[in-house]
Coordinates of C-alpha atoms (C1' of nucleotides) in Angstrom, one line a residue:
Chain J
M1 CA 40.7 -115.1 29.0
N2 CA 42.2 -114.2 25.7
S3 CA 43.7 -117.3 24.5
N4 CA 44.5 -116.8 20.7
G5 CA 48.2 -117.5 19.6
D6 CA 48.7 -115.0 17.8
G7 CA 49.2 -112.9 20.6
M8 CA 48.6 -109.9 18.7
T9 CA 46.4 -108.2 21.4
Q10 CA 48.0 -106.3 24.0
A11 CA 45.3 -104.2 24.4
R12 CA 43.7 -104.3 27.5
E13 CA 40.6 -106.3 28.1
T14 CA 38.8 -103.8 31.1
G15 CA 37.0 -100.9 30.2
T16 CA 33.8 -100.8 27.6
L17 CA 35.7 -100.8 24.3
G18 CA 37.9 -103.4 25.8
K19 CA 35.5 -106.1 26.5
L20 CA 33.4 -105.5 23.4
M21 CA 36.5 -105.9 21.6
V22 CA 37.3 -109.4 22.8
L23 CA 33.9 -110.0 21.9
L24 CA 34.3 -109.1 18.3
D25 CA 37.3 -110.6 18.1
L26 CA 36.0 -114.1 19.7
V27 CA 33.2 -113.8 16.7
T28 CA 35.7 -112.8 13.9
H29 CA 38.3 -116.2 14.3
A30 CA 35.3 -118.3 14.6
A31 CA 35.1 -120.7 11.8
A32 CA 31.3 -120.2 11.4
P33 CA 28.7 -117.8 12.6
L34 CA 28.3 -118.0 16.7
R35 CA 24.8 -118.7 18.0
F36 CA 23.9 -116.9 21.5
T37 CA 24.6 -119.1 23.8
D38 CA 27.9 -120.7 22.2
I39 CA 29.3 -117.4 22.9
L40 CA 28.2 -117.3 26.0
A41 CA 30.2 -120.4 26.7
L42 CA 32.8 -118.8 25.1
A43 CA 32.9 -115.1 27.1
G44 CA 32.1 -116.4 30.4
Q45 CA 29.9 -113.1 30.8
P46 CA 26.2 -112.8 32.7
R47 CA 23.9 -113.9 30.2
G48 CA 22.1 -110.4 30.5
T49 CA 25.7 -108.6 30.2
L50 CA 26.0 -110.5 27.0
H51 CA 23.2 -109.8 25.1
R52 CA 23.2 -106.4 25.9
Q53 CA 26.9 -106.1 24.3
L54 CA 26.1 -108.7 21.3
S55 CA 23.1 -105.8 20.7
H56 CA 25.2 -103.0 20.7
L57 CA 27.7 -104.7 18.4
V58 CA 25.0 -105.2 16.1
E59 CA 23.5 -101.8 16.3
E60 CA 26.6 -100.3 15.2
G61 CA 27.5 -103.0 12.3
L62 CA 30.1 -104.5 13.7
L63 CA 28.3 -107.7 13.8
E64 CA 25.5 -109.1 12.3
L65 CA 22.9 -111.5 13.4
D66 CA 21.0 -113.5 10.7
G67 CA 17.5 -115.1 11.0
D68 CA 18.5 -118.2 12.5
G69 CA 20.5 -116.0 15.4
R70 CA 23.4 -116.6 14.6
Y71 CA 26.1 -113.8 14.5
A72 CA 28.9 -113.2 12.2
P73 CA 31.0 -110.3 11.3
G74 CA 29.5 -106.9 10.5
L75 CA 30.1 -105.9 6.6
R76 CA 30.9 -102.2 8.4
L77 CA 34.1 -103.4 9.1
L78 CA 34.9 -103.6 5.5
D79 CA 34.1 -100.1 4.9
F80 CA 36.1 -99.1 7.5
A81 CA 39.0 -101.5 6.4
A82 CA 39.0 -100.3 3.0
R83 CA 39.6 -96.4 4.1
S84 CA 42.0 -97.8 6.6
W85 CA 43.8 -99.6 3.5
A86 CA 43.2 -97.2 0.8
R87 CA 45.3 -94.3 2.8
N88 CA 47.7 -96.0 4.3
E89 CA 50.8 -93.8 3.3
F90 CA 53.1 -96.5 3.9
R91 CA 51.4 -98.9 1.4
M92 CA 51.0 -96.2 -0.9
I93 CA 54.7 -95.3 -1.1
A94 CA 55.8 -98.9 -1.3
E95 CA 53.1 -99.6 -3.9
P96 CA 55.3 -99.2 -7.1
H97 CA 58.6 -100.6 -5.4
L98 CA 56.6 -104.0 -5.1
A99 CA 55.4 -103.9 -8.4
D100 CA 58.8 -103.6 -9.3
L101 CA 60.0 -106.7 -7.7
Q102 CA 57.5 -108.9 -9.0
Q103 CA 58.4 -107.9 -12.7
A104 CA 61.7 -108.5 -11.8
T105 CA 61.5 -112.0 -10.1
G106 CA 58.1 -112.9 -11.6
E107 CA 57.2 -114.5 -8.2
T108 CA 55.0 -113.2 -5.3
V109 CA 55.7 -110.0 -3.4
H110 CA 54.0 -109.0 0.0
L111 CA 54.7 -105.7 2.4
G112 CA 53.8 -106.4 6.2
V113 CA 54.0 -104.9 9.2
L114 CA 54.5 -105.8 13.2
R115 CA 51.4 -105.3 15.1
G116 CA 51.6 -106.7 18.4
S117 CA 53.7 -110.3 17.5
S118 CA 51.7 -110.4 14.6
I119 CA 52.8 -109.4 10.8
I120 CA 49.8 -108.0 9.2
Y121 CA 50.2 -108.2 5.7
L122 CA 49.6 -104.5 3.6
D123 CA 50.0 -105.4 0.2
K124 CA 50.8 -108.2 -2.1
V125 CA 51.5 -107.9 -5.5
E126 CA 50.9 -111.0 -7.6
G127 CA 51.8 -112.4 -11.1
R128 CA 48.9 -113.4 -13.7
Q129 CA 46.2 -114.8 -12.6
P130 CA 43.0 -112.9 -11.5
V131 CA 43.6 -112.5 -7.6
R132 CA 41.4 -113.4 -5.1
M133 CA 41.6 -110.1 -3.3
Y134 CA 41.5 -109.9 0.4
S135 CA 43.4 -113.3 0.3
Q136 CA 46.3 -112.7 2.4
I137 CA 45.9 -108.9 2.4
G138 CA 45.1 -107.9 6.4
N139 CA 46.0 -111.7 7.7
A140 CA 48.0 -111.8 10.7
S141 CA 50.4 -114.2 10.6
P142 CA 52.8 -115.0 13.5
C143 CA 56.1 -113.3 13.5
Y144 CA 58.6 -116.0 14.2
C145 CA 58.0 -118.2 11.1
T146 CA 57.5 -115.9 8.5
G147 CA 60.2 -113.8 6.6
V148 CA 58.7 -110.5 6.9
G149 CA 58.2 -111.5 10.5
K150 CA 61.8 -112.2 11.2
A151 CA 63.0 -109.1 9.4
A152 CA 60.8 -107.3 11.3
L153 CA 62.3 -108.6 14.6
S154 CA 65.7 -108.0 13.8
L155 CA 64.9 -104.2 13.6
L156 CA 63.7 -104.5 17.6
P157 CA 66.2 -103.0 20.5
P158 CA 67.0 -106.0 22.6
D159 CA 64.7 -105.1 25.3
R160 CA 61.8 -104.6 23.3
L161 CA 62.9 -108.0 21.5
A162 CA 63.2 -109.7 24.8
D163 CA 59.6 -108.6 25.8
L164 CA 58.1 -109.9 22.7
L165 CA 60.1 -113.2 22.6
A166 CA 58.7 -113.9 25.9
G167 CA 55.4 -113.7 25.4
L168 CA 55.2 -115.8 22.6
S169 CA 53.8 -119.8 22.1
F170 CA 55.4 -121.4 19.5
T171 CA 53.3 -123.2 17.4
R172 CA 54.8 -125.7 14.9
F173 CA 53.1 -125.4 11.6
T174 CA 55.8 -127.2 9.7
A175 CA 58.8 -129.4 10.9
S176 CA 61.0 -126.8 10.2
T177 CA 59.2 -124.1 12.2
H178 CA 61.2 -123.0 14.9
G179 CA 60.0 -124.4 18.3
S180 CA 61.9 -122.1 20.7
A181 CA 62.7 -118.2 21.5
E182 CA 66.5 -119.4 21.6
T183 CA 66.9 -120.6 18.2
L184 CA 64.4 -118.0 16.5
L185 CA 66.8 -115.2 18.7
A186 CA 70.2 -116.9 17.5
E187 CA 68.7 -116.8 13.7
I188 CA 67.5 -113.1 14.6
R189 CA 71.0 -111.8 15.4
E190 CA 72.0 -113.6 12.2
I191 CA 69.5 -111.6 10.1
A192 CA 70.4 -108.6 11.6
D193 CA 74.1 -108.7 10.3
Q194 CA 73.2 -109.8 6.9
G195 CA 70.1 -107.5 6.3
Y196 CA 67.6 -110.2 4.9
A197 CA 65.7 -113.1 6.1
F198 CA 64.8 -116.3 4.9
D199 CA 61.2 -118.3 5.3
R200 CA 62.3 -122.0 5.1
E201 CA 59.0 -123.6 4.6
E202 CA 58.5 -122.9 8.2
H203 CA 55.1 -121.3 8.1
E204 CA 53.7 -123.8 5.1
A205 CA 55.2 -126.7 3.4
G206 CA 56.5 -125.9 0.4
I207 CA 56.6 -122.4 0.3
R208 CA 59.8 -120.5 0.9
C209 CA 60.6 -116.9 0.9
V210 CA 63.6 -113.7 0.9
A211 CA 62.7 -110.9 3.2
A212 CA 64.1 -107.6 3.8
P213 CA 63.2 -104.9 7.0
V214 CA 61.5 -101.9 6.2
W215 CA 60.8 -99.3 8.7
S216 CA 59.3 -95.5 8.7
E217 CA 61.3 -93.0 10.6
D218 CA 59.2 -93.2 13.5
R219 CA 58.9 -96.2 13.7
T220 CA 55.4 -96.3 13.7
F221 CA 55.8 -99.4 11.1
I222 CA 58.2 -101.5 11.6
G223 CA 58.1 -104.8 9.2
G224 CA 59.2 -105.8 5.7
I225 CA 58.8 -106.8 2.0
S226 CA 59.6 -110.3 0.9
I227 CA 59.4 -112.7 -2.7
T228 CA 57.5 -115.6 -1.9
G229 CA 57.0 -118.9 -3.9
P230 CA 56.7 -122.8 -4.2
A231 CA 60.2 -124.5 -3.2
Y232 CA 60.6 -126.4 -6.3
R233 CA 60.9 -123.1 -7.9
L234 CA 62.9 -121.2 -5.6
S235 CA 66.1 -123.3 -4.5
M236 CA 67.7 -121.4 -1.5
E237 CA 70.7 -120.6 -4.0
L238 CA 68.1 -118.4 -6.2
L239 CA 66.6 -116.9 -2.7
R240 CA 70.3 -115.8 -2.1
E241 CA 70.6 -113.9 -5.1
W242 CA 67.4 -112.5 -4.5
A243 CA 68.5 -111.1 -1.5
V244 CA 69.9 -108.1 -3.0
P245 CA 67.3 -106.9 -4.9
V246 CA 64.8 -107.5 -2.0
Q247 CA 67.2 -104.9 0.1
L248 CA 67.3 -102.6 -2.7
A249 CA 63.8 -102.4 -2.8
A250 CA 63.5 -102.2 0.5
G251 CA 66.1 -99.3 0.6
R252 CA 64.0 -97.1 -2.1
I253 CA 60.6 -97.8 -0.2
M254 CA 62.2 -96.2 2.7
E255 CA 64.0 -93.5 0.6
G256 CA 60.4 -92.6 -0.6
M257 CA 59.0 -92.1 2.9
R258 CA 62.0 -89.7 4.1
I259 CA 61.4 -87.7 0.7
R260 CA 57.3 -87.9 1.2
L261 CA 57.4 -87.1 4.3
G262 CA 60.2 -85.0 5.4
P263 CA 62.9 -84.9 7.6
R264 CA 62.5 -85.4 11.1
R265 CA 62.7 -82.6 13.3
Chain X
M1 CA 15.7 -110.1 17.2
N2 CA 15.7 -106.9 16.8
S3 CA 12.1 -106.0 16.8
N4 CA 12.1 -102.2 15.5
G5 CA 9.5 -101.6 12.7
D6 CA 11.6 -99.1 10.9
G7 CA 13.9 -102.3 9.8
M8 CA 16.7 -99.9 9.0
T9 CA 18.7 -100.2 12.0
Q10 CA 20.9 -96.9 12.1
A11 CA 23.4 -97.0 14.8
R12 CA 22.7 -94.7 17.8
E13 CA 25.3 -92.3 18.8
T14 CA 24.6 -92.5 22.5
G15 CA 26.3 -95.1 24.6
T16 CA 30.0 -95.6 25.0
L17 CA 30.2 -97.7 21.8
G18 CA 28.2 -95.2 19.9
K19 CA 30.4 -92.6 20.6
L20 CA 33.4 -94.3 20.1
M21 CA 32.2 -95.6 16.5
V22 CA 31.6 -91.6 15.6
L23 CA 35.0 -91.1 16.5
L24 CA 36.5 -93.9 14.3
D25 CA 34.0 -92.5 11.2
L26 CA 35.1 -89.4 11.4
V27 CA 38.8 -90.5 11.6
T28 CA 38.7 -93.0 8.7
H29 CA 36.4 -90.8 6.2
A30 CA 39.2 -88.0 6.5
A31 CA 41.2 -87.6 3.6
A32 CA 44.5 -87.1 5.8
P33 CA 45.7 -88.5 9.0
L34 CA 44.3 -85.7 11.7
R35 CA 45.6 -83.7 14.7
F36 CA 44.0 -84.0 18.2
T37 CA 43.1 -80.2 17.5
D38 CA 41.2 -80.9 14.1
I39 CA 39.5 -84.5 15.5
L40 CA 38.4 -81.8 18.9
A41 CA 37.0 -79.1 16.1
L42 CA 35.0 -81.8 14.1
A43 CA 33.8 -83.8 17.3
G44 CA 32.5 -81.4 19.8
Q45 CA 33.8 -82.7 22.6
P46 CA 35.5 -81.7 25.8
R47 CA 39.1 -81.9 25.3
G48 CA 39.7 -84.1 28.1
T49 CA 36.6 -86.8 26.9
L50 CA 38.3 -86.7 23.5
H51 CA 41.3 -87.3 24.6
R52 CA 40.4 -90.3 26.7
Q53 CA 38.1 -91.9 23.8
L54 CA 41.2 -91.6 21.4
S55 CA 43.6 -93.2 23.7
H56 CA 40.9 -96.3 24.3
L57 CA 40.8 -96.6 20.3
V58 CA 44.5 -96.4 19.8
E59 CA 44.5 -98.7 22.6
E60 CA 42.5 -100.8 20.8
G61 CA 44.3 -101.0 17.6
L62 CA 41.2 -99.2 16.0
L63 CA 43.5 -96.0 15.3
E64 CA 46.8 -95.2 15.2
L65 CA 48.9 -92.3 16.5
D66 CA 52.1 -91.7 14.5
G67 CA 55.3 -89.6 16.1
D68 CA 53.9 -86.6 15.0
G69 CA 50.5 -86.9 16.8
R70 CA 48.2 -87.7 13.9
Y71 CA 45.5 -90.2 14.2
A72 CA 45.3 -92.5 11.7
P73 CA 42.7 -95.8 11.0
G74 CA 44.1 -98.6 12.9
L75 CA 45.9 -101.8 11.1
R76 CA 43.9 -104.1 13.1
L77 CA 40.8 -103.1 11.3
L78 CA 42.3 -104.8 8.3
D79 CA 42.5 -107.9 10.6
F80 CA 39.0 -108.2 11.2
A81 CA 38.0 -107.3 7.8
A82 CA 39.9 -110.0 6.1
R83 CA 38.3 -112.7 8.2
S84 CA 34.8 -111.1 7.8
W85 CA 35.3 -111.3 4.3
A86 CA 37.2 -114.8 3.8
R87 CA 33.9 -116.6 5.8
N88 CA 31.2 -114.5 4.3
E89 CA 28.9 -117.1 3.1
F90 CA 27.4 -115.0 0.5
R91 CA 30.4 -114.2 -0.9
M92 CA 31.7 -117.6 -1.0
I93 CA 28.6 -119.1 -2.5
A94 CA 28.4 -116.1 -5.1
E95 CA 32.5 -116.2 -5.8
P96 CA 32.1 -119.2 -9.3
H97 CA 29.3 -117.6 -10.5
L98 CA 30.9 -113.7 -10.3
A99 CA 34.2 -115.7 -12.3
D100 CA 31.6 -117.5 -14.6
L101 CA 29.9 -114.1 -15.7
Q102 CA 33.1 -112.4 -16.1
Q103 CA 34.8 -115.3 -18.5
A104 CA 31.6 -114.6 -20.4
T105 CA 31.5 -111.1 -21.1
G106 CA 35.1 -110.3 -20.5
E107 CA 34.1 -107.5 -18.3
T108 CA 34.2 -106.8 -14.8
V109 CA 31.6 -108.2 -12.1
H110 CA 30.8 -107.1 -8.9
L111 CA 28.7 -108.4 -5.9
G112 CA 27.6 -106.0 -3.8
V113 CA 24.9 -105.5 -0.6
L114 CA 22.8 -103.1 0.9
R115 CA 23.6 -101.9 4.3
G116 CA 21.6 -98.8 5.5
S117 CA 21.4 -96.6 2.3
S118 CA 24.7 -97.5 1.2
I119 CA 26.0 -100.4 -1.2
I120 CA 29.1 -102.1 0.6
Y121 CA 30.9 -104.6 -2.2
L122 CA 31.6 -107.7 -1.6
D123 CA 33.7 -108.7 -4.6
K124 CA 34.7 -108.0 -7.5
V125 CA 36.2 -110.2 -10.8
E126 CA 38.3 -108.4 -13.3
G127 CA 39.8 -109.9 -16.2
R128 CA 43.7 -109.4 -16.9
Q129 CA 45.7 -106.7 -15.2
P130 CA 47.2 -107.5 -11.7
V131 CA 44.4 -105.6 -10.0
R132 CA 45.1 -103.6 -6.9
M133 CA 43.1 -105.4 -4.4
Y134 CA 40.7 -103.8 -2.0
S135 CA 39.9 -101.4 -4.8
Q136 CA 36.3 -101.6 -4.8
I137 CA 35.8 -104.3 -2.6
G138 CA 34.5 -103.1 0.9
N139 CA 33.8 -99.9 -0.6
A140 CA 30.4 -97.8 0.4
S141 CA 28.8 -96.1 -2.8
P142 CA 25.4 -94.5 -2.8
C143 CA 22.2 -97.1 -3.6
Y144 CA 20.4 -94.4 -6.0
C145 CA 22.9 -94.1 -8.7
T146 CA 24.6 -97.7 -8.7
G147 CA 23.2 -100.7 -10.6
V148 CA 23.3 -103.2 -7.4
G149 CA 21.7 -100.3 -5.4
K150 CA 18.7 -99.5 -7.7
A151 CA 18.6 -103.4 -8.1
A152 CA 18.7 -103.8 -4.6
L153 CA 15.7 -100.8 -3.8
S154 CA 13.4 -103.1 -6.2
L155 CA 13.8 -105.8 -3.6
L156 CA 12.4 -104.0 -0.7
P157 CA 8.8 -104.0 0.6
P158 CA 6.8 -100.2 -0.5
D159 CA 7.3 -98.8 3.3
R160 CA 10.8 -99.7 4.0
L161 CA 11.3 -98.4 0.3
A162 CA 9.7 -95.2 1.3
D163 CA 11.4 -94.8 4.6
L164 CA 14.9 -95.2 2.9
L165 CA 14.1 -92.9 0.3
A166 CA 13.0 -90.4 2.8
G167 CA 16.5 -90.3 4.4
L168 CA 18.6 -90.0 1.2
S169 CA 20.2 -86.7 0.1
F170 CA 20.9 -87.0 -3.5
T171 CA 24.2 -85.9 -4.7
R172 CA 24.6 -85.3 -8.5
F173 CA 28.0 -87.2 -9.4
T174 CA 27.3 -86.8 -13.1
A175 CA 24.4 -85.3 -15.4
S176 CA 22.6 -88.2 -15.3
T177 CA 22.2 -88.8 -11.3
H178 CA 19.0 -89.2 -10.1
G179 CA 18.3 -85.8 -8.6
S180 CA 14.7 -86.8 -6.6
A181 CA 13.5 -89.6 -5.0
E182 CA 10.2 -89.0 -7.1
T183 CA 12.4 -89.9 -10.5
L184 CA 14.3 -92.5 -8.7
L185 CA 10.9 -94.4 -7.2
A186 CA 9.7 -94.6 -11.3
E187 CA 12.9 -96.2 -12.3
I188 CA 12.9 -98.5 -9.4
R189 CA 9.1 -99.7 -10.3
E190 CA 10.3 -100.2 -13.7
I191 CA 13.5 -102.3 -12.3
A192 CA 11.1 -104.2 -10.2
D193 CA 9.1 -105.0 -13.0
Q194 CA 12.1 -106.5 -15.3
G195 CA 14.2 -107.7 -13.1
Y196 CA 17.4 -105.7 -13.7
A197 CA 18.7 -102.3 -13.6
F198 CA 20.9 -100.2 -15.5
D199 CA 23.3 -97.2 -14.6
R200 CA 23.8 -95.1 -17.1
E201 CA 26.7 -93.1 -16.3
E202 CA 25.3 -92.1 -13.1
H203 CA 27.7 -92.5 -10.3
E204 CA 30.9 -91.8 -12.9
A205 CA 30.8 -90.3 -16.5
G206 CA 31.6 -92.5 -18.8
I207 CA 30.9 -95.8 -16.7
R208 CA 28.0 -97.8 -17.7
C209 CA 26.4 -101.1 -15.8
V210 CA 23.6 -103.6 -16.2
A211 CA 22.6 -105.4 -12.8
A212 CA 19.7 -107.9 -11.1
P213 CA 19.2 -108.5 -7.8
V214 CA 20.4 -111.0 -5.5
W215 CA 19.2 -112.3 -2.0
S216 CA 19.4 -114.5 0.6
E217 CA 16.3 -116.1 2.2
D218 CA 16.4 -114.4 5.4
R219 CA 16.7 -111.1 4.1
T220 CA 20.3 -111.1 5.7
F221 CA 21.6 -109.9 2.5
I222 CA 19.8 -107.8 -0.2
G223 CA 21.9 -106.7 -2.9
G224 CA 22.8 -107.4 -6.5
I225 CA 25.5 -108.3 -9.1
S226 CA 26.6 -106.4 -12.2
I227 CA 28.6 -105.9 -14.9
T228 CA 30.2 -102.6 -15.1
G229 CA 32.5 -101.5 -18.3
P230 CA 33.3 -98.5 -20.2
A231 CA 30.5 -96.7 -22.1
Y232 CA 32.5 -96.7 -25.0
R233 CA 32.6 -100.3 -25.2
L234 CA 29.6 -101.3 -23.5
S235 CA 26.5 -99.7 -25.5
M236 CA 22.8 -99.8 -24.1
E237 CA 22.1 -102.2 -27.0
L238 CA 24.8 -104.3 -25.6
L239 CA 23.5 -104.0 -21.9
R240 CA 20.1 -105.1 -22.9
E241 CA 21.9 -108.2 -24.0
W242 CA 23.2 -108.8 -20.8
A243 CA 20.6 -108.5 -19.1
V244 CA 19.6 -112.0 -19.7
P245 CA 23.2 -113.8 -18.5
V246 CA 23.5 -111.2 -15.2
Q247 CA 19.9 -112.5 -13.8
L248 CA 20.6 -116.1 -14.9
A249 CA 24.0 -115.8 -12.7
A250 CA 21.7 -113.9 -9.8
G251 CA 19.3 -117.3 -10.0
R252 CA 21.9 -119.1 -9.9
I253 CA 24.0 -117.5 -6.9
M254 CA 20.4 -117.9 -5.0
E255 CA 19.9 -121.4 -5.7
G256 CA 23.3 -122.0 -4.4
M257 CA 22.4 -120.6 -1.3
R258 CA 18.9 -122.3 -0.8
I259 CA 21.3 -125.7 -1.2
R260 CA 24.2 -124.6 1.1
L261 CA 22.1 -123.4 3.9
G262 CA 19.5 -126.0 3.2
P263 CA 15.3 -124.6 3.5
R264 CA 14.4 -122.3 6.2
R265 CA 12.8 -123.4 9.1
Chain O
dA1 C1' 65.9 -65.7 25.1
dA2 C1' 61.9 -64.7 27.2
dA3 C1' 57.1 -64.3 27.0
dT4 C1' 53.0 -65.4 24.4
dT5 C1' 50.2 -68.3 23.1
dA6 C1' 48.4 -72.7 21.1
dA7 C1' 48.9 -77.9 22.0
dG8 C1' 48.3 -82.1 24.5
dT9 C1' 47.9 -84.7 29.0
dT10 C1' 46.5 -85.5 33.8
dC11 C1' 43.0 -85.1 37.7
dC12 C1' 38.8 -86.1 40.2
dA13 C1' 33.9 -84.7 42.0
dC14 C1' 29.9 -86.5 39.4
dA15 C1' 26.9 -88.2 35.9
dT16 C1' 25.9 -92.1 33.1
dA17 C1' 25.8 -96.2 31.3
dA18 C1' 27.2 -100.7 32.2
dT19 C1' 26.4 -104.8 35.1
dG20 C1' 24.4 -108.8 36.6
dG21 C1' 20.9 -112.0 39.4
dA22 C1' 16.4 -112.9 38.5
dA23 C1' 12.0 -113.2 36.4
dC24 C1' 9.9 -113.7 31.8
dA25 C1' 9.1 -115.4 27.2
dA26 C1' 9.7 -117.9 23.3
dA27 C1' 11.6 -122.3 21.1
dA28 C1' 12.9 -126.9 21.3
dT29 C1' 12.5 -131.7 23.1
dA30 C1' 10.8 -135.2 25.5
Chain F
dT1 C1' 1.6 -131.6 28.0
dA2 C1' 5.6 -130.9 30.7
dT3 C1' 10.1 -130.1 30.6
dT4 C1' 14.2 -128.3 29.1
dT5 C1' 17.0 -125.2 26.7
dT6 C1' 17.9 -120.5 24.5
dG7 C1' 16.8 -115.9 24.1
dT8 C1' 15.0 -111.5 26.4
dT9 C1' 13.5 -107.8 29.6
dC10 C1' 14.1 -105.7 34.1
dC11 C1' 16.0 -102.9 37.8
dA12 C1' 18.9 -101.7 42.2
dT13 C1' 23.6 -101.6 42.4
dT14 C1' 28.5 -100.3 40.8
dA15 C1' 32.0 -99.6 37.3
dT16 C1' 33.0 -96.5 33.8
dG17 C1' 32.9 -92.2 31.0
dT18 C1' 32.1 -87.3 31.8
dG19 C1' 34.1 -82.6 31.4
dG20 C1' 35.5 -78.4 33.8
dA21 C1' 39.9 -76.8 35.4
dA22 C1' 44.5 -77.0 36.5
dC23 C1' 49.0 -78.6 34.6
dT24 C1' 52.4 -79.8 31.0
dT25 C1' 54.9 -79.1 27.1
dA26 C1' 55.9 -77.3 22.7
dA27 C1' 55.5 -73.6 19.3
dT28 C1' 55.3 -69.0 17.9
dT29 C1' 56.4 -64.2 18.4
dT30 C1' 58.6 -60.2 20.9

DNA sequence: AAATTAAGTTCCACATAATGGAACAAAATA
DNA sequence: TATTTTGTTCCATTATGTGGAACTTAATTT
């Protein structure tokens, strides 16, 4: 039973691939490399079956087995991801606009898209410091407590939104995290009206952001961009001012998509 | 444990997973998103079979199908990779030492490991500029024309080295790229003696590096660290001087592994 | 607009690959 | 040494993937 709270796995768990992906998820979500027996307990598969499944994953480089018999995520995943990221058109088009926004505000800018009920961050532009790469990029965060997430939700048609909300389990990360679908839905309606969203320290205490929705024409990407920073530097008043440049940048990204990809037939 | 003598566990291309991985490789390696028919030609599978295979990959989020029927790498790969990277012990231990080396030299520092006959870069520390993330990290480069690659090869026992060299095809990226196993082998012997390797513009014209080998005790990670930069700034003389700090940093990383992970049983 | 071709999807008898219980082997622990 | 725990192999059974063909839809040509 897949009990991960992020709900991003709407994939079927039957079929050879499905079962293997559950295992891969299990191992990559673990805090530390797992022993065979640990996985056995978590996966609830017969010993023989599990052993073969893991062997296959190791053979393909999706998992790695160290000298102590501990299974860790395989580095082949990095290679796949690097290409997935480098060639992503949405990200490429957004890139210069993210940089502009970073320059204009001096704060960190994110680009994220909705996948299942998670936001996956596609890019991050920070100011000064030698950034720890991969940090944030690729990370999946809940949609109900991030600026980008709520901006994305405001783009969904009512029925899809309802379906998604029904499947959420609300983990309270801070005192201001939404605790129910009702309050969240109310805020999403508001966001749909005004065209921008805030994160009022809902995911991480002391961190705020303003976000605007972004989408591709074929709706393959539904997500948003945001300016994020520490609460002591980003008053709610300042964030309200920044709603304008964020929305403008979002608009420019979407225009870039139209030009680049041509009109829909 | 995997008891095959050849050491280098190359992925088999049979079995459900194996076939799917071939497809995933195909799509992620393509310069642009592929249509069904393009993949059909490349994969040489029957139409029905291919269609179902692709559907499964899409269902699992490993591929994505846009509105135009083009298949692109799925963003779920990013999520997997982000965790794979963030939790990698080798990388975590090496991190501060890479930063020190970057500080000391002012040039870019890389950490890479050998997987098959490729070097996969696990980390990169640059100076100033807002680094384009993922750039380099996760990328797979040939072992025979990179400093880290040749340093890694110098760690292999003769038989494994011979096997690996036998399987290589030498693409000449620049005028100084090794063109045969013979000259490469000679240099690797030299590297094994002196404990450091150079890249004399062998992968990219105008780019040089010094590298030193690094390995984990259980040999799960065989790789190296390097200082890389433009040839006009990094004379061969300067690189020879830097061989010392690179080797020292490599030593500290390996010491860190011993302390962190404890002595081997 | 109709005809023609190509592209993409579904179906189902068949073959292959995964399953899982049990036996076996190897470490760890008593 | 005996005993338990952990990891690996085996093989009859069965679930799953296979692939040719029929079918549907979209694009191109006449």
